[in-house]
XYZ file of C-alpha atoms in Angstrom:
585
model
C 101.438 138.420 116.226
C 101.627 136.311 112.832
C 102.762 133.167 115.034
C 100.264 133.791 117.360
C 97.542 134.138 115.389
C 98.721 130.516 112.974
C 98.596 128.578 116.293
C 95.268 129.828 117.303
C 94.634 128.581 113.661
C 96.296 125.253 114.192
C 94.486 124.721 117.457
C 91.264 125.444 116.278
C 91.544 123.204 113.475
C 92.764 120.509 115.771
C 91.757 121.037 119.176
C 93.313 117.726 120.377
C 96.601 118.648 119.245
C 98.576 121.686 120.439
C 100.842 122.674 117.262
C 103.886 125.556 118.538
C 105.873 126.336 115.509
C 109.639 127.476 116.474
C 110.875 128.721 113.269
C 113.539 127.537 111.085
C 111.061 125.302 109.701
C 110.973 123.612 113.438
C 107.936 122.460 115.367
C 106.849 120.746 118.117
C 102.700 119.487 118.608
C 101.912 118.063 122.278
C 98.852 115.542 122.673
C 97.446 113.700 125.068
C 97.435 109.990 124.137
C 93.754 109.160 124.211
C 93.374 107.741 120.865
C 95.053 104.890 118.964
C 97.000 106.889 116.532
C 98.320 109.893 114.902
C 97.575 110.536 111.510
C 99.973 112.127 109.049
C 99.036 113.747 105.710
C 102.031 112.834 103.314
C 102.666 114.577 100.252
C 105.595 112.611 97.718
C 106.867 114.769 95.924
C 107.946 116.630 99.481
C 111.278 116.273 101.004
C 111.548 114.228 104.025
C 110.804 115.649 107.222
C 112.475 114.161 110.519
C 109.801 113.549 113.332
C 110.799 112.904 116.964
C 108.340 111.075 119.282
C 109.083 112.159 122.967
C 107.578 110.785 125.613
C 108.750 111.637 129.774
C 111.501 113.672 128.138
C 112.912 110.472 125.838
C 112.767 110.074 122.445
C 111.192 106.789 121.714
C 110.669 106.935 117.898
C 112.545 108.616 114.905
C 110.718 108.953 111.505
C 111.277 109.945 107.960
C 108.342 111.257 106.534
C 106.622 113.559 103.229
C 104.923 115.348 105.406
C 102.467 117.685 103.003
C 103.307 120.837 101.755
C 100.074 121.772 99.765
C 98.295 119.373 98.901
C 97.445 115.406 100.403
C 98.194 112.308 98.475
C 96.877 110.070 101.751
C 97.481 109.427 105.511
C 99.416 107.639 107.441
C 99.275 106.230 111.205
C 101.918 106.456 113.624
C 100.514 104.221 116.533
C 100.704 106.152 120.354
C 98.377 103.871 122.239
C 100.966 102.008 123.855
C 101.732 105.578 125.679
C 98.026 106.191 127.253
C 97.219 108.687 129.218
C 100.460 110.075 128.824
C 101.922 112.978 127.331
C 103.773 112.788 124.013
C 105.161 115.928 122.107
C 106.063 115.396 118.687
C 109.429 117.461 117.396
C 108.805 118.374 113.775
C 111.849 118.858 111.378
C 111.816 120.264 107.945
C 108.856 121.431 107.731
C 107.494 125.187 106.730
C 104.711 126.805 109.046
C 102.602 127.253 105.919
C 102.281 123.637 105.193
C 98.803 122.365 104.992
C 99.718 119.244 107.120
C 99.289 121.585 110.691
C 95.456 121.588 109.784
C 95.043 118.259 108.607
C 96.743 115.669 110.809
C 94.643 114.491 113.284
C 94.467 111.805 116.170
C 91.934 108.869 115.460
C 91.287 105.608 116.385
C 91.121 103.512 113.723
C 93.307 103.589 109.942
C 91.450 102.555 106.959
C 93.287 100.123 104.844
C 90.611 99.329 102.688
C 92.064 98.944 98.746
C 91.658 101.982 97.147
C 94.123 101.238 94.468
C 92.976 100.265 90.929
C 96.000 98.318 90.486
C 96.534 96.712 93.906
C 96.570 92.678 93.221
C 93.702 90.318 94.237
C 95.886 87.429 94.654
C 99.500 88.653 95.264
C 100.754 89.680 98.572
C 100.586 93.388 99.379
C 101.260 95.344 102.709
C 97.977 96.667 104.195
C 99.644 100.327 103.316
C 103.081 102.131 103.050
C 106.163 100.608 101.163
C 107.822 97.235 101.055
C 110.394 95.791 99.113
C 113.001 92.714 100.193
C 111.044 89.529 101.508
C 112.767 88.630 104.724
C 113.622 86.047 107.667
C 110.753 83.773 105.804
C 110.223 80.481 107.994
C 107.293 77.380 108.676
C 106.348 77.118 112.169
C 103.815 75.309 113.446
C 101.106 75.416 111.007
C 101.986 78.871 109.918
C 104.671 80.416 106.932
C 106.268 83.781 108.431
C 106.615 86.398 105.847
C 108.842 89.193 106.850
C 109.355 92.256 104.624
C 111.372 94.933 104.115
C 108.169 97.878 105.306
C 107.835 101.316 105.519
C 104.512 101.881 107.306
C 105.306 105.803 107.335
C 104.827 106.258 103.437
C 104.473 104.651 100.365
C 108.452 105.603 99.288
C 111.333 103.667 100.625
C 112.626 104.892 103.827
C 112.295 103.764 107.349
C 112.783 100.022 107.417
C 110.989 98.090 109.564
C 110.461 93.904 109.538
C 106.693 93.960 108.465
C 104.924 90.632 109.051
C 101.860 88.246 107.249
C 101.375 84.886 108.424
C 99.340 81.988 106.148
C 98.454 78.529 106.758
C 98.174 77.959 102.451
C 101.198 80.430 100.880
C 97.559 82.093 99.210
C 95.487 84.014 102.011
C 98.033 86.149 104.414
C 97.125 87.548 107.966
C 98.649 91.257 108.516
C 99.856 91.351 111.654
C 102.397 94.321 113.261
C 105.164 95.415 112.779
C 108.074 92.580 114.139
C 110.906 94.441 114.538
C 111.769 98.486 114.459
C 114.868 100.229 114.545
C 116.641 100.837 116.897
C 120.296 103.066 118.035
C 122.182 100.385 115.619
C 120.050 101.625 112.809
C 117.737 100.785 110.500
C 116.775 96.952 110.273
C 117.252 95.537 106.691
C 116.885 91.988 105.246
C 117.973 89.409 106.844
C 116.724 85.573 107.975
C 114.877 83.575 110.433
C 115.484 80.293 112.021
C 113.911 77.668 114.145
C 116.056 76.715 116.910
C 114.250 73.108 118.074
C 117.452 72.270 119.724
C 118.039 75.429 121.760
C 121.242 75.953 121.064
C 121.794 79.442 121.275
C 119.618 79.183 124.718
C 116.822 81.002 123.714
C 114.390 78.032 124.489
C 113.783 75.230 122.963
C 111.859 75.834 119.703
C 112.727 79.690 119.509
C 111.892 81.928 116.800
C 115.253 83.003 115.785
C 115.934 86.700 113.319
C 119.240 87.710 111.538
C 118.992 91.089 110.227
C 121.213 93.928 109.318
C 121.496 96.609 111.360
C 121.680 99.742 109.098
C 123.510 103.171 110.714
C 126.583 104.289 109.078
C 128.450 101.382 109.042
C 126.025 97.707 108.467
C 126.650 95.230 110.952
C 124.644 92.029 111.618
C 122.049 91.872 114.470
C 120.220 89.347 116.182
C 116.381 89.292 117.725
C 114.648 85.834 118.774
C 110.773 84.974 119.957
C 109.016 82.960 121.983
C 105.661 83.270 120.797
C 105.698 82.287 117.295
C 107.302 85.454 115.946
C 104.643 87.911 117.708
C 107.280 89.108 119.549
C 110.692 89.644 119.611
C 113.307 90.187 121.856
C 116.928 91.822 120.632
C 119.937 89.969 121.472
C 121.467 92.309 124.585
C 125.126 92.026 122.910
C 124.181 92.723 119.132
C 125.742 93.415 117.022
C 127.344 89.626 116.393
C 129.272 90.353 113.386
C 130.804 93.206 111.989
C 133.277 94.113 108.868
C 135.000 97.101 107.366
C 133.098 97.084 104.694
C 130.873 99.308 103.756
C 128.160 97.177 101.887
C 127.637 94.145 104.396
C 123.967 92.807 104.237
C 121.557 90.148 104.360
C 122.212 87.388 106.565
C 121.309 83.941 105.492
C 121.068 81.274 107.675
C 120.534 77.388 108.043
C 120.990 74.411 110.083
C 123.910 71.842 107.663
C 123.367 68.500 109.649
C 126.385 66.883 107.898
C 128.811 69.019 109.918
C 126.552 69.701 112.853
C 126.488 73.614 112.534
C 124.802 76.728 111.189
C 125.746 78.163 108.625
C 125.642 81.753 107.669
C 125.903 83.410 103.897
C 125.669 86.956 103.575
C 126.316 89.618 100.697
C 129.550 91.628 101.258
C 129.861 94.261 98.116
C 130.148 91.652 95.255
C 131.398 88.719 97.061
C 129.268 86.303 99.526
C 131.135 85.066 102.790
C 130.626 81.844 104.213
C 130.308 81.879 108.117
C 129.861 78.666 110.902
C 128.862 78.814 114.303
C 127.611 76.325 116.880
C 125.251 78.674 119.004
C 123.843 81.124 116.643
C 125.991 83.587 118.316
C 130.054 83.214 117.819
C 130.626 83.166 113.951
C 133.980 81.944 112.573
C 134.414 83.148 108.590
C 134.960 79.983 106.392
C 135.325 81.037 102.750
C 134.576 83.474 100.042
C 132.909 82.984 96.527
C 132.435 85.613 93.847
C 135.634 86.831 92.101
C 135.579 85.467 88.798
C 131.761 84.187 89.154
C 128.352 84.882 87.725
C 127.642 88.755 86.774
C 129.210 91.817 88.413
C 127.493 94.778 86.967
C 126.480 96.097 90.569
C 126.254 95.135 94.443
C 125.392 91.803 95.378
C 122.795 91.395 97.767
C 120.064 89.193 99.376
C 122.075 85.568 99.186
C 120.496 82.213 100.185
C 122.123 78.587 99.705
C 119.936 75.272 99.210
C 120.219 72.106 97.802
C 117.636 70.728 95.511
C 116.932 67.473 94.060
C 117.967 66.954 90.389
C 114.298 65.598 88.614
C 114.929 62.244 87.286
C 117.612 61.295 89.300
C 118.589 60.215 92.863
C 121.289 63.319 93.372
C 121.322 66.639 94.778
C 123.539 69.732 94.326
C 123.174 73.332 95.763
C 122.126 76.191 94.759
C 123.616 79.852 95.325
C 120.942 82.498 94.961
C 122.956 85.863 94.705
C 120.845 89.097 93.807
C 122.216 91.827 91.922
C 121.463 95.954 91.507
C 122.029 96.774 88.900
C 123.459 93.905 86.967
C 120.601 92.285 85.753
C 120.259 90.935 81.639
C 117.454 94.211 81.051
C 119.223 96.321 83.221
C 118.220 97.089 86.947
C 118.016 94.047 89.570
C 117.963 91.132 88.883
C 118.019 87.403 90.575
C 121.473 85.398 89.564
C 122.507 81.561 90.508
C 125.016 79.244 91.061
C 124.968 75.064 91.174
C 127.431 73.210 92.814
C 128.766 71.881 95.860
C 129.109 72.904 99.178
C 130.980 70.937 102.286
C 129.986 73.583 104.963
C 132.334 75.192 104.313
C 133.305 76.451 101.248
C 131.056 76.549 98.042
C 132.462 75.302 94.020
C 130.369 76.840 91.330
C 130.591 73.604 88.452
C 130.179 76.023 86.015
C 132.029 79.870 86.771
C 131.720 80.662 82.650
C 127.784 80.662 82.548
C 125.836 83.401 83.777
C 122.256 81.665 85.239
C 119.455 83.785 85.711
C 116.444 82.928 88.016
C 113.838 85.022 86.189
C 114.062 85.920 82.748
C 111.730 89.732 83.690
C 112.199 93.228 84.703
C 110.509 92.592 87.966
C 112.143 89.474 89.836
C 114.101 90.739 92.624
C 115.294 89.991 96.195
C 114.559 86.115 95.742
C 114.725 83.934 98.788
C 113.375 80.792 100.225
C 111.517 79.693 103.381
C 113.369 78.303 106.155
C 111.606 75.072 108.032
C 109.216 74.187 105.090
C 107.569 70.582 105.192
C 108.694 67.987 103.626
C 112.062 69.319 102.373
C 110.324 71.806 100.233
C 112.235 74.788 98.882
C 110.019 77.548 98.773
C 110.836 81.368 97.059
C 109.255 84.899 96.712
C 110.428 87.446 94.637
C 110.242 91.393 95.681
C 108.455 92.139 92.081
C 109.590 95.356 91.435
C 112.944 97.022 90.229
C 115.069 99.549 91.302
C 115.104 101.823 88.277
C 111.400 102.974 89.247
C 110.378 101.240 92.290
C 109.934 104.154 93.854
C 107.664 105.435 90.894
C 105.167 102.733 89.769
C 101.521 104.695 89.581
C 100.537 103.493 93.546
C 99.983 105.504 96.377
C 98.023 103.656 99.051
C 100.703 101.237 98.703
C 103.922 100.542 96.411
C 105.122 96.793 95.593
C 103.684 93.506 95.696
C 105.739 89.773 95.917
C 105.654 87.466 93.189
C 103.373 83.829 93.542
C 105.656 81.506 95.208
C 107.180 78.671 93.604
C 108.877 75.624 94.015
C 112.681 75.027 93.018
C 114.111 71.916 91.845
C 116.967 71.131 89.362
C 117.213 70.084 85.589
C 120.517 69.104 83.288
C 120.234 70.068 79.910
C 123.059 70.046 77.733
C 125.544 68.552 80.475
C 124.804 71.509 82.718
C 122.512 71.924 85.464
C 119.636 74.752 86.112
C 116.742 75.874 88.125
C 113.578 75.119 87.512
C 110.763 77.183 89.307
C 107.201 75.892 89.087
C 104.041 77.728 90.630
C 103.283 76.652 94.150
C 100.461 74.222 94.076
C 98.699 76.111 96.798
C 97.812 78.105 93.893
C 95.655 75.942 92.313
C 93.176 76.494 95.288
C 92.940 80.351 93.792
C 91.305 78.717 90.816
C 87.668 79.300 90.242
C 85.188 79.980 86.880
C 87.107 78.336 84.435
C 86.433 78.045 80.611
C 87.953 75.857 78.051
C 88.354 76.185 74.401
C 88.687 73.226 71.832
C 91.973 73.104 70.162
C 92.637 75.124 66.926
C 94.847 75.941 64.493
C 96.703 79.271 63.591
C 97.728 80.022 60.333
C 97.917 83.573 60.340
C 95.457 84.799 63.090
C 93.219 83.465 65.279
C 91.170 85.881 68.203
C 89.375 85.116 71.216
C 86.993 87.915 71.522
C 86.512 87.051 75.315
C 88.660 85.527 77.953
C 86.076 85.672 80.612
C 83.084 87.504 81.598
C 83.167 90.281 84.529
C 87.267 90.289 84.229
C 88.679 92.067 87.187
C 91.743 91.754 85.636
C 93.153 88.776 88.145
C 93.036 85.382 86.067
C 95.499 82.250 84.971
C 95.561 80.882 81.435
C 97.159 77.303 80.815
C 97.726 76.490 77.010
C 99.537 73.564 75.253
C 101.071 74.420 71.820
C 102.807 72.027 68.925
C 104.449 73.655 66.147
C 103.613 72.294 62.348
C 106.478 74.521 60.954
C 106.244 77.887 61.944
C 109.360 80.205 62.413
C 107.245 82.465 65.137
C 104.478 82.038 67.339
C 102.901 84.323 69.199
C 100.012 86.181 70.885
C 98.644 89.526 72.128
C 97.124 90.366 75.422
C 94.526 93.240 74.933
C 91.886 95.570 76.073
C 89.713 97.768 74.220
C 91.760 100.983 74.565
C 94.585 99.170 72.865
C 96.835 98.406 75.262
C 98.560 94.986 74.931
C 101.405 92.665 76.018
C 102.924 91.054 73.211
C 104.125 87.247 73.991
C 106.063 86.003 71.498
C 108.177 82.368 70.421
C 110.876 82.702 68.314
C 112.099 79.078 67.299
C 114.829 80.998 64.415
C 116.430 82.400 67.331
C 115.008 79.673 69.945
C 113.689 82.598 72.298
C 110.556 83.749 74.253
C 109.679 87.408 74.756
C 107.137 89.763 76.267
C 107.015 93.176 75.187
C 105.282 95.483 77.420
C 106.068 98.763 75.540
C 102.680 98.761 74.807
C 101.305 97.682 77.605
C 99.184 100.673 79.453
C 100.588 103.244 81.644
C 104.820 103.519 81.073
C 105.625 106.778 81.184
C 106.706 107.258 84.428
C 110.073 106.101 83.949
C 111.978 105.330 80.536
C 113.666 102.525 81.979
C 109.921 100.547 82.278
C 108.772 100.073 78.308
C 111.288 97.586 78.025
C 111.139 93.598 75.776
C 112.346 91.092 77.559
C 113.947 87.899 76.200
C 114.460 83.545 77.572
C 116.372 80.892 76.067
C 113.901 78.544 74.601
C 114.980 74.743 74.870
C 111.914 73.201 74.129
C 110.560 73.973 70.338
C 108.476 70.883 69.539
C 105.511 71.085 72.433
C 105.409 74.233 74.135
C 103.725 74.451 77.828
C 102.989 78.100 79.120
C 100.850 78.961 82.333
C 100.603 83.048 82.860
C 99.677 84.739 85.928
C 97.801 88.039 85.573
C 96.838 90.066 88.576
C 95.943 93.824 87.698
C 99.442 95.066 87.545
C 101.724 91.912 87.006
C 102.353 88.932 83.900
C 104.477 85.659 85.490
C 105.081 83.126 82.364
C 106.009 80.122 83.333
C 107.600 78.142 80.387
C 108.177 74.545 79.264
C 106.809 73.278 83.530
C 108.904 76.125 85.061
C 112.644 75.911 82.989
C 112.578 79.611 82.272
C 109.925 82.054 83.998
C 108.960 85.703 83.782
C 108.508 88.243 85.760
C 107.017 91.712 84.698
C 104.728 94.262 85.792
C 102.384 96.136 83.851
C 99.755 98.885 84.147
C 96.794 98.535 81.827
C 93.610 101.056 82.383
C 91.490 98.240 81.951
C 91.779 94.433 82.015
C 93.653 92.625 78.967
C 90.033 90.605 78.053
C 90.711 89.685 74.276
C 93.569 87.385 72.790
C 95.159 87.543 69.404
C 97.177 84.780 68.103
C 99.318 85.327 65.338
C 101.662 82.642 63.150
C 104.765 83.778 60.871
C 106.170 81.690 58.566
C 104.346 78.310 58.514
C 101.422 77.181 61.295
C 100.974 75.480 64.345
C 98.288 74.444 66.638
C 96.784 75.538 70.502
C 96.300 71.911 71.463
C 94.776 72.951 74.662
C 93.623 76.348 76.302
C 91.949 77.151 79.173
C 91.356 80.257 81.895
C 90.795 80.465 84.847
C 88.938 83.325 87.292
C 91.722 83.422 90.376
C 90.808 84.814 93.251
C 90.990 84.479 97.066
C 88.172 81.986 98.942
């Protein structure tokens, strides 16, 4: 009588839906696919519930999902129109018969992705909703940069990974478009690579849009997908997988035409080693070479490789670049982005200098860094997953959770007879600039405040200042608001270092591993050049044009709108300093 009476409730609540509960915490709810989607109430601090989508007796979708328990952090859609005016039955896992989810999900139309989120950037790229982490299978095609991601569009938690897809013309304002590729009976589809193939020759077409993913079940083996219509769509390659290992940690396929031996090449992360693969049609791949024991950092698994070469500035030479990320590993603990220079043959790749650890990004939140495929005119593109894995997962978002860094340009530098990255902003960016306002130089002593950055600060701004030491040992500055919150940036030319300390810095208590100080090698003491990105939840300092940048997010009730400088041990002067209101046109 007690069941009988809850699905009379259920029903009644949701006449569209017909909601059977089976016991043992199983359920099934039939609909008739008249409307665009279904809409799930999620709950995070739930366990996951497993949801089968059925449709003519077949199970055409499996999801991971928070379903709520008691109480409804926000929605999410799972789309059905492409079944109309068919049944579906959902089969519900995991779930008790008491949860309030039975009377709130609901079939609908339409999804609001409207920002909801105080801390949601105005200038960084964000998924419409759910989770995303790893940038992936980034590529130029005609006209347009492809921006895959790492997406799970069934919460706002890891879990469930999709490809998730933007295009832009200008690297600043992205189109959402749908989901590019979904998992499948090999698994889960993690990060991986895309490639044009003007040449057809895996024989695709001519001009094909071709993906390299990981395929993520038990075992992780490498898959392949390829379009025809500028990445709409994508077809899976009928014999996937195309390469497979014993081991267990086997990920992220990179991969790239080398016109000096007339093949592609393939690098992908395999535990803490990269392997080296060739192949002629994108399809056959023959291992060439190993590189890791004995290099860079081992403090966890490497992951998310890419291999480039970049001009060194000044000269007429090149040398490439090995991007290896690391979890955990990093120099602050957690991820972190890692490189090697040197050369490579097509083959095999020599690290010039195996007793110096390089580090892309001096932050806490600098992760997953890779580089467009295709770009014009030789360009070498990256984007940065800005998060970390010590509380990715727990940053103070629910609509959505994680945003990419600004993209940037890479080129080399020597200093010291060695050579190192250099990452400068993207100079799409400067097309974000609008109100600007410039202050006359000034010296700092001691202190020296600007009571006012800008007026109506929505928190999403740039600020470009020169400064030439007289003789002082430190020189820094606080980033403010009126309920005290700050970001302390600070030069120390005793120890030649730069730091930010965000212990300070607004909301940090969700994890201990966030309040954290964060520390560059300084090489230039005299004249000091420093442009900082600030977009609601995120600081990016780019140092001396680019030669050491970071990364680090931050959670501030309210805008930073006041500056303090501060001098210790002699004085020095803020030649030139201006800010700027960013925002998208």
């Amino acid at each position: 009588m007690g069941l009988f009476t809850l699905l009379l409730s259920c029903q009644a609540s949701n006449p569209q839906l017909v909601i059977k509960h089976l016991g043992d915490e199983q359920s099934i709810v039939q609909i008739d696919a008249h409307k665009k989607y279904l809409l799930l109430p999620v709950q995070e601090t739930s366990r996951e519930a497993k949801l089968y989508m059925i449709v003519d007796n077949d199970v055409v979708k499996t999801i991971n999902v928070r379903l709520a328990i008691n109480k409804i952090d926000y929605f999410v859609p799972v789309e059905i129109s492409a079944y109309k005016n068919k049944s579906i039955t959902f089969n519900f896992q995991f779930i008790p018969d008491s949860a309030v989810c039975w009377k709130e999900m609901k079939l609908a139309d339409s999804f609001d992705t409207r920002n909801i989120e105080a801390f949601r950037p105005v200038y960084h790229f964000t998924p419409a909703y759910g989770w995303m982490n790893d940038p992936n299978g980034m590529v130029y095609k005609d006209g347009e940069y492809h921006l895959f991601y790492q997406h799970n569009p069934y919460g706002s938690m890891w879990g469930n990974m999709n490809w998730g897809h933007a295009v832009s013309k200008d690297l600043v304002n992205w189109e959402h478009l749908p989901v590019a590729i979904a998992p499948d009976a090999l698994g889960s589809i993690f990060s991986g690579s895309c490639v044009v193939d003007k040449d057809n020759t895996a024989g695709f077409g001519a001009g094909a849009l071709v993906a390299f993913y990981t395929s993520a079940g038990d075992r992780q083996v490498q898959s392949m997908a390829y379009s025809l219509d500028n990445g709409r769509t994508f077809i899976k390659y009928a014999r996937n997988p195309i390469l497979t290992s014993t081991i267990r940690d086997f990920r992220d396929p990179k991969v790239f035409w080398h016109e000096p031996s007339r093949k592609w090449v393939m690098i992908l992360a395999a535990g803490q080693e990269m392997r080296i693969y060739s192949s002629s049609d994108l399809k056959e791949w023959a291992m060439e070479s190993r590189f890791g024991d004995g290099q860079g950092a081992h403090g966890g698994v490497w992951e998310c490789p890419d291999l480039i070469e970049l001009p060194i500035e000044g000269t007429e030479l090149k040398k490439w670049v090995l991007i290896c990320n690391i979890n955990p590993g990093g120099p602050f603990g957690g991820s972190a982005t890692q490189y090697f220079v040197g050369n490579f043959d097509g083959k095999k790749f020599i690290n010039e200098s195996p007793n110096v650890n390089k580090w892309m990004d001096w932050g806490k939140d600098h992760y997953a860094t890779v580089t467009w495929s295709n770009a014009l005119e030789g360009r070498h593109i990256a984007l940065a997953w800005m998060s970390n894995w010590q509380y990715a997962n727990d940053v103070p978002t629910k609509q959505y959770r994680s945003a990419n860094s600004v993209p940037r340009d890479l080129s080399l530098y020597t200093y010291k007879g060695g050579t190192y990255l250099k990452s400068t902003p993207s100079p799409e960016l400067l097309k974000l600039r609008g109100e600007q306002i410039k202050k006359r130089s000034f010296k700092v002593d001691r202190t020296y405040n600007v009571d006012k950055l800008m007026t109506d600060n929505s928190g999403a701004y740039e600020i470009e200042m020169t400064i030439k030491n007289k003789n002082a040992e430190i020189i820094g500055f606080q980033l403010f608001n009126s309920k005290g919150e700050e970001v302390d940036v600070t030069y120390n030319l005793v120890e030649k270092s730069f730091s930010i300390d965000r212990t300070k810095s607004g909301i940090t208590s969700f994890s201990k591993e966030f309040p954290a100080v964060t520390t560059a090698p300084l090489r230039n003491d005299k004249e000091m050049t420093l442009r900082l990105f600030v977009d609601k939840s995120s600081i990016e300092a780019f140092g001396d044009g680019g030669r050491f940048v970071m990364t680090n997010l931050i959670f501030p009730s309210e805008p930073y709108n006041r500056i303090s400088f501060y001098a210790k041990g002699g004085s020095y002067n803020v030649t030139s300093f201006t800010t700027y209101k960013l925002g998208l046109k």
